[in-house]
CSV table of C-alpha atoms and ligand atoms in Angstrom, one decimal:
chain,number,residue,atom,x,y,z
A,1,UNK,CA,-37.3,-30.5,-68.3
A,2,UNK,CA,-38.2,-27.7,-70.7
A,3,UNK,CA,-41.3,-25.6,-70.0
A,4,UNK,CA,-42.1,-24.4,-73.5
A,5,UNK,CA,-45.4,-23.1,-72.5
A,6,UNK,CA,-43.7,-20.5,-70.2
A,7,UNK,CA,-44.3,-16.9,-71.2
A,8,UNK,CA,-41.1,-15.1,-71.9
A,9,UNK,CA,-40.3,-11.4,-71.6
A,10,UNK,CA,-37.0,-11.6,-73.4
A,11,UNK,CA,-38.4,-13.8,-76.1
A,12,UNK,CA,-35.1,-15.3,-77.2
A,13,UNK,CA,-35.7,-17.8,-79.9
A,14,UNK,CA,-33.6,-20.9,-80.7
A,15,UNK,CA,-30.6,-20.0,-82.8
A,16,UNK,CA,-30.3,-16.4,-81.5
A,17,UNK,CA,-26.8,-15.4,-80.5
A,18,UNK,CA,-26.3,-14.0,-77.0
A,19,UNK,CA,-23.2,-12.1,-75.9
A,20,UNK,CA,-21.5,-13.0,-79.2
A,21,UNK,CA,-20.8,-16.5,-78.0
A,22,UNK,CA,-23.9,-18.3,-77.0
A,23,UNK,CA,-26.5,-19.8,-79.3
A,24,UNK,CA,-30.0,-20.1,-77.7
A,25,UNK,CA,-31.2,-23.7,-77.6
A,26,UNK,CA,-34.4,-23.3,-75.6
A,27,UNK,CA,-36.1,-21.6,-72.7
A,28,UNK,CA,-35.9,-23.7,-69.6
A,29,UNK,CA,-38.0,-21.7,-67.2
A,30,UNK,CA,-39.2,-18.2,-66.3
A,31,UNK,CA,-39.8,-17.1,-62.8
A,32,UNK,CA,-40.0,-14.0,-60.6
A,33,UNK,CA,-36.4,-12.9,-61.1
A,34,UNK,CA,-35.8,-13.8,-64.7
A,35,UNK,CA,-35.5,-16.4,-67.4
A,36,UNK,CA,-33.2,-19.4,-67.8
A,37,UNK,CA,-32.1,-20.6,-71.2
A,38,UNK,CA,-30.2,-23.6,-72.4
A,39,UNK,CA,-27.4,-22.4,-74.7
A,40,UNK,CA,-24.4,-23.7,-76.7
A,41,UNK,CA,-21.1,-21.9,-76.6
A,42,UNK,CA,-19.7,-21.2,-80.0
A,43,UNK,CA,-16.3,-22.8,-80.9
A,44,UNK,CA,-16.4,-25.2,-77.9
A,45,UNK,CA,-20.0,-26.5,-78.4
A,46,UNK,CA,-20.3,-26.7,-74.6
A,47,UNK,CA,-23.8,-26.6,-73.3
A,48,UNK,CA,-24.5,-24.1,-70.6
A,49,UNK,CA,-27.4,-22.6,-68.7
A,50,UNK,CA,-27.8,-18.8,-68.6
A,51,UNK,CA,-30.1,-16.9,-66.3
A,52,UNK,CA,-31.1,-13.5,-67.6
A,53,UNK,CA,-32.4,-11.2,-64.8
A,54,UNK,CA,-35.3,-8.9,-65.3
A,55,UNK,CA,-33.8,-5.4,-64.9
A,56,UNK,CA,-36.7,-4.2,-62.7
A,57,UNK,CA,-36.0,-7.1,-60.3
A,58,UNK,CA,-32.3,-6.5,-60.3
A,59,UNK,CA,-31.5,-2.8,-59.6
A,60,UNK,CA,-27.8,-2.1,-59.6
A,61,UNK,CA,-27.3,-5.8,-60.6
A,62,UNK,CA,-27.4,-6.5,-56.9
A,63,UNK,CA,-29.6,-9.6,-57.0
A,64,UNK,CA,-27.6,-11.3,-59.8
A,65,UNK,CA,-24.1,-10.4,-58.4
A,66,UNK,CA,-25.1,-11.6,-54.9
A,67,UNK,CA,-26.2,-14.9,-56.5
A,68,UNK,CA,-23.0,-15.2,-58.5
A,69,UNK,CA,-20.9,-14.6,-55.4
A,70,UNK,CA,-22.8,-17.1,-53.4
A,71,UNK,CA,-22.5,-19.8,-56.1
A,72,UNK,CA,-18.7,-19.0,-56.3
A,73,UNK,CA,-18.3,-19.3,-52.5
A,74,UNK,CA,-20.0,-22.7,-52.6
A,75,UNK,CA,-18.0,-24.0,-55.6
A,76,UNK,CA,-16.6,-26.9,-53.5
A,77,UNK,CA,-20.0,-28.1,-52.6
A,78,UNK,CA,-20.9,-30.9,-55.1
A,79,UNK,CA,-24.6,-30.3,-54.8
A,80,UNK,CA,-24.5,-26.7,-55.9
A,81,UNK,CA,-24.4,-26.1,-59.6
A,82,UNK,CA,-21.1,-24.9,-61.0
A,83,UNK,CA,-20.9,-21.1,-61.5
A,84,UNK,CA,-19.1,-19.9,-64.6
A,85,UNK,CA,-19.6,-16.1,-65.0
A,86,UNK,CA,-21.6,-13.0,-64.5
A,87,UNK,CA,-21.7,-10.3,-67.2
A,88,UNK,CA,-23.9,-7.5,-68.3
A,89,UNK,CA,-25.4,-7.7,-71.8
A,90,UNK,CA,-27.6,-5.4,-73.8
A,91,UNK,CA,-30.8,-6.9,-75.0
A,92,UNK,CA,-33.0,-4.5,-77.0
A,93,UNK,CA,-31.1,-1.6,-75.6
A,94,UNK,CA,-31.5,-2.6,-72.0
A,95,UNK,CA,-28.6,-3.7,-69.7
A,96,UNK,CA,-29.3,-7.2,-68.5
A,97,UNK,CA,-27.3,-9.3,-66.1
A,98,UNK,CA,-26.5,-12.8,-67.5
A,99,UNK,CA,-25.3,-15.5,-65.1
A,100,UNK,CA,-23.7,-18.5,-66.8
A,101,UNK,CA,-23.5,-21.9,-65.1
A,102,UNK,CA,-23.1,-25.5,-66.0
A,103,UNK,CA,-26.1,-27.1,-67.7
A,104,UNK,CA,-27.4,-29.9,-65.5
A,105,UNK,CA,-28.7,-32.9,-67.4
A,106,UNK,CA,-31.5,-34.4,-65.4
A,107,UNK,CA,-35.0,-34.1,-64.1
A,108,UNK,CA,-36.6,-31.8,-61.6
A,109,UNK,CA,-37.5,-33.7,-58.5
A,110,UNK,CA,-41.1,-32.5,-58.8
A,111,UNK,CA,-41.5,-34.0,-62.3
A,112,UNK,CA,-39.7,-37.1,-61.2
A,113,UNK,CA,-42.2,-37.7,-58.4
A,114,UNK,CA,-45.1,-37.0,-60.6
A,115,UNK,CA,-44.0,-39.7,-63.0
A,116,UNK,CA,-43.9,-42.3,-60.2
A,117,UNK,CA,-46.8,-44.7,-59.7
A,118,UNK,CA,-49.2,-43.1,-57.2
A,119,UNK,CA,-47.1,-39.9,-57.6
A,120,UNK,CA,-44.9,-40.6,-54.6
A,121,UNK,CA,-41.7,-42.5,-53.6
A,122,UNK,CA,-41.6,-45.6,-51.5
A,123,UNK,CA,-40.3,-45.2,-48.0
A,124,UNK,CA,-36.7,-46.4,-48.6
A,125,UNK,CA,-36.1,-44.4,-51.8
A,126,UNK,CA,-37.5,-41.4,-49.9
A,127,UNK,CA,-35.2,-41.9,-47.0
A,128,UNK,CA,-32.2,-42.2,-49.3
A,129,UNK,CA,-33.2,-39.1,-51.2
A,130,UNK,CA,-33.7,-37.2,-48.0
A,131,UNK,CA,-30.2,-38.3,-46.8
A,132,UNK,CA,-28.6,-37.0,-50.1
A,133,UNK,CA,-30.5,-33.7,-49.8
A,134,UNK,CA,-29.4,-33.4,-46.2
A,135,UNK,CA,-25.8,-34.0,-47.0
A,136,UNK,CA,-25.9,-31.4,-49.7
A,137,UNK,CA,-27.6,-28.8,-47.6
A,138,UNK,CA,-25.2,-29.5,-44.8
A,139,UNK,CA,-22.3,-28.7,-47.1
A,140,UNK,CA,-23.9,-25.3,-47.8
A,141,UNK,CA,-24.5,-24.6,-44.1
A,142,UNK,CA,-21.0,-25.6,-43.1
A,143,UNK,CA,-19.8,-22.8,-45.4
A,144,UNK,CA,-21.9,-20.4,-43.3
A,145,UNK,CA,-24.5,-20.1,-46.1
A,146,UNK,CA,-28.1,-21.2,-46.7
A,147,UNK,CA,-30.2,-22.1,-49.8
A,148,UNK,CA,-33.2,-19.9,-49.1
A,149,UNK,CA,-35.8,-21.5,-51.4
A,150,UNK,CA,-35.7,-25.3,-51.1
A,151,UNK,CA,-38.6,-27.1,-52.8
A,152,UNK,CA,-39.0,-30.0,-55.2
A,153,UNK,CA,-38.6,-27.8,-58.3
A,154,UNK,CA,-35.2,-26.4,-57.3
A,155,UNK,CA,-33.6,-29.8,-57.1
A,156,UNK,CA,-32.5,-31.6,-60.2
A,157,UNK,CA,-31.9,-35.4,-60.1
A,158,UNK,CA,-29.0,-36.4,-62.3
A,159,UNK,CA,-28.9,-40.0,-61.4
A,160,UNK,CA,-31.2,-42.2,-59.4
A,161,UNK,CA,-29.3,-45.3,-58.3
A,162,UNK,CA,-28.0,-46.8,-55.1
A,163,UNK,CA,-27.0,-43.3,-54.4
A,164,UNK,CA,-28.6,-40.2,-55.7
A,165,UNK,CA,-26.7,-37.6,-57.7
A,166,UNK,CA,-28.5,-34.3,-57.0
A,167,UNK,CA,-28.0,-30.6,-57.8
A,168,UNK,CA,-29.6,-27.7,-56.1
A,169,UNK,CA,-30.4,-24.6,-58.1
A,170,UNK,CA,-31.9,-21.2,-57.5
A,171,UNK,CA,-30.3,-20.0,-54.3
A,172,UNK,CA,-31.7,-16.9,-52.7
A,173,UNK,CA,-30.6,-14.0,-50.6
A,174,UNK,CA,-32.9,-12.7,-47.9
A,175,UNK,CA,-32.4,-9.7,-45.7
A,176,UNK,CA,-32.8,-11.4,-42.3
A,177,UNK,CA,-30.3,-13.4,-40.4
A,178,UNK,CA,-28.4,-16.4,-41.9
A,179,UNK,CA,-29.3,-18.4,-38.8
A,180,UNK,CA,-33.0,-17.9,-39.4
A,181,UNK,CA,-32.5,-18.9,-43.1
A,182,UNK,CA,-30.6,-22.0,-42.1
A,183,UNK,CA,-33.5,-22.9,-39.8
A,184,UNK,CA,-35.9,-22.4,-42.7
A,185,UNK,CA,-33.8,-24.7,-44.9
A,186,UNK,CA,-34.1,-27.5,-42.2
A,187,UNK,CA,-37.9,-27.0,-42.2
A,188,UNK,CA,-38.1,-27.0,-46.0
A,189,UNK,CA,-36.0,-30.2,-46.3
A,190,UNK,CA,-38.5,-31.9,-44.0
A,191,UNK,CA,-41.3,-30.5,-46.1
A,192,UNK,CA,-39.7,-32.0,-49.2
A,193,UNK,CA,-39.5,-35.4,-47.4
A,194,UNK,CA,-43.2,-35.1,-46.6
A,195,UNK,CA,-44.1,-34.1,-50.2
A,196,UNK,CA,-42.1,-37.0,-51.8
A,197,UNK,CA,-43.8,-39.5,-49.5
A,198,UNK,CA,-47.2,-38.4,-50.8
A,199,UNK,CA,-48.1,-35.5,-48.6
A,200,UNK,CA,-51.2,-35.2,-46.5
A,201,UNK,CA,-52.9,-38.2,-48.0
A,202,UNK,CA,-50.2,-40.6,-46.9
A,203,UNK,CA,-49.0,-39.0,-43.7
A,204,UNK,CA,-51.4,-40.8,-41.4
A,205,UNK,CA,-50.2,-44.2,-42.7
A,206,UNK,CA,-46.5,-43.5,-42.2
A,207,UNK,CA,-44.5,-45.5,-39.6
A,208,UNK,CA,-43.6,-43.7,-36.4
A,209,UNK,CA,-39.9,-43.4,-37.3
A,210,UNK,CA,-40.9,-41.2,-40.3
A,211,UNK,CA,-43.5,-39.2,-38.4
A,212,UNK,CA,-40.8,-38.6,-35.8
A,213,UNK,CA,-38.8,-36.8,-38.5
A,214,UNK,CA,-41.7,-34.9,-40.1
A,215,UNK,CA,-43.1,-33.8,-36.7
A,216,UNK,CA,-46.5,-33.1,-38.3
A,217,UNK,CA,-44.7,-30.3,-40.1
A,218,UNK,CA,-44.7,-28.3,-36.9
A,219,UNK,CA,-41.9,-25.8,-37.3
A,220,UNK,CA,-41.1,-25.3,-33.6
A,221,UNK,CA,-41.1,-29.1,-33.0
A,222,UNK,CA,-38.8,-29.7,-36.0
A,223,UNK,CA,-36.3,-27.1,-34.8
A,224,UNK,CA,-36.4,-28.5,-31.3
A,225,UNK,CA,-35.6,-32.0,-32.5
A,226,UNK,CA,-33.1,-30.9,-35.2
A,227,UNK,CA,-31.4,-27.8,-34.2
A,228,UNK,CA,-29.1,-27.9,-37.2
A,229,UNK,CA,-29.1,-29.8,-40.5
A,230,UNK,CA,-26.2,-31.9,-39.0
A,231,UNK,CA,-28.5,-33.0,-36.2
A,232,UNK,CA,-30.8,-34.3,-38.9
A,233,UNK,CA,-28.0,-36.1,-40.7
A,234,UNK,CA,-26.8,-37.8,-37.5
A,235,UNK,CA,-30.3,-38.8,-36.7
A,236,UNK,CA,-30.7,-40.4,-40.1
A,237,UNK,CA,-27.4,-42.2,-39.7
A,238,UNK,CA,-28.2,-43.6,-36.3
A,239,UNK,CA,-31.9,-44.3,-36.2
A,240,UNK,CA,-33.6,-47.6,-36.3
A,241,UNK,CA,-35.8,-47.9,-39.5
A,242,UNK,CA,-37.1,-51.4,-38.7
A,243,UNK,CA,-40.7,-50.2,-38.3
A,244,UNK,CA,-40.6,-48.9,-41.9
A,245,UNK,CA,-40.1,-52.3,-43.5
B,1,ADP,N1,-28.1,-25.0,-64.5
B,1,ADP,C1,-29.2,-25.5,-65.0
B,1,ADP,N2,-29.2,-26.6,-65.7
B,1,ADP,C2,-30.4,-27.1,-66.2
B,1,ADP,N3,-31.6,-26.6,-66.0
B,1,ADP,C3,-31.6,-25.4,-65.2
B,1,ADP,C4,-30.5,-24.8,-64.7
B,1,ADP,N4,-30.8,-23.8,-64.0
B,1,ADP,C5,-32.2,-23.7,-64.1
B,1,ADP,N5,-32.7,-24.7,-64.9
B,1,ADP,C6,-34.1,-24.9,-65.3
B,1,ADP,O1,-34.7,-23.6,-65.3
B,1,ADP,C7,-35.8,-23.5,-64.4
B,1,ADP,C8,-35.8,-22.2,-63.7
B,1,ADP,O2,-34.6,-21.9,-63.1
B,1,ADP,P1,-34.5,-21.3,-61.6
B,1,ADP,O3,-33.1,-21.0,-61.4
B,1,ADP,O4,-35.1,-22.3,-60.7
B,1,ADP,O5,-35.3,-19.9,-61.7
B,1,ADP,P2,-36.8,-19.5,-61.3
B,1,ADP,O6,-37.4,-20.6,-60.4
B,1,ADP,O7,-36.6,-18.2,-60.5
B,1,ADP,O8,-37.5,-19.4,-62.6
B,1,ADP,C9,-35.5,-24.6,-63.4
B,1,ADP,O9,-36.7,-25.1,-62.8
B,1,ADP,C10,-34.9,-25.7,-64.2
B,1,ADP,O10,-35.8,-26.4,-64.9
B,2,MG,MG1,-36.7,-22.2,-59.3
């Protein structure tokens, strides 16, 4: 899952000690807000993930502390990664927020799909995966929260079996209403379903029961059909999939 080609601003090399207690293993990813490293805690040898926030994207540590509080609020949701701590470190003289969480052993959903034959999932695995994502997102919405940036590279697959073991990372805070953001999550979940089924190339060939869910990706139609993520869950539980065999 590592992206060693990613350009790093912090440039923390393997073996470097962070916060007096973490040894850097590798850079996992770098995005708009900061960089995520795999680390090992000294004394306990526990593997963790730390997200270091770029200071210019995190004035007053607002972005990082909001993220930490949101993760903590969602700690009972099994699909959300476990939050451990938020602290401010000095890196080359600058104060940097460091958010520590569990390290999730698995594969990004996007990479997982790319490794499949024809770079897509079959109908039944896709429906099962959708159902697992829906259950996870529902647990976030029932806490009154939202994810805010759902796509195939913010979902890690831990286990692909009869049931999926998933974790969602990289939650966001946006200024507008939580209701609008929950709506956006519903639309994004359906977009993920469309993507894992092979996207535009396959859409025409899908059975009506799947097209009914995807609604041609039309936002208004999706939200008319599924007013909440729970509507979508109930639909998945009750619907007749026989045209998909
Ligand atoms: N807790 C974690 N366990 C394992 N890998 C992680 C964890 N958090 C992030 N990653 C990896 O780091 C990458 C970047 O993390 P993310 O939080 O999505 O930040 P961004 O997308 O803003 O760079 C992810 O795509 C994933 O590969
Ligand atoms: Mg991300």
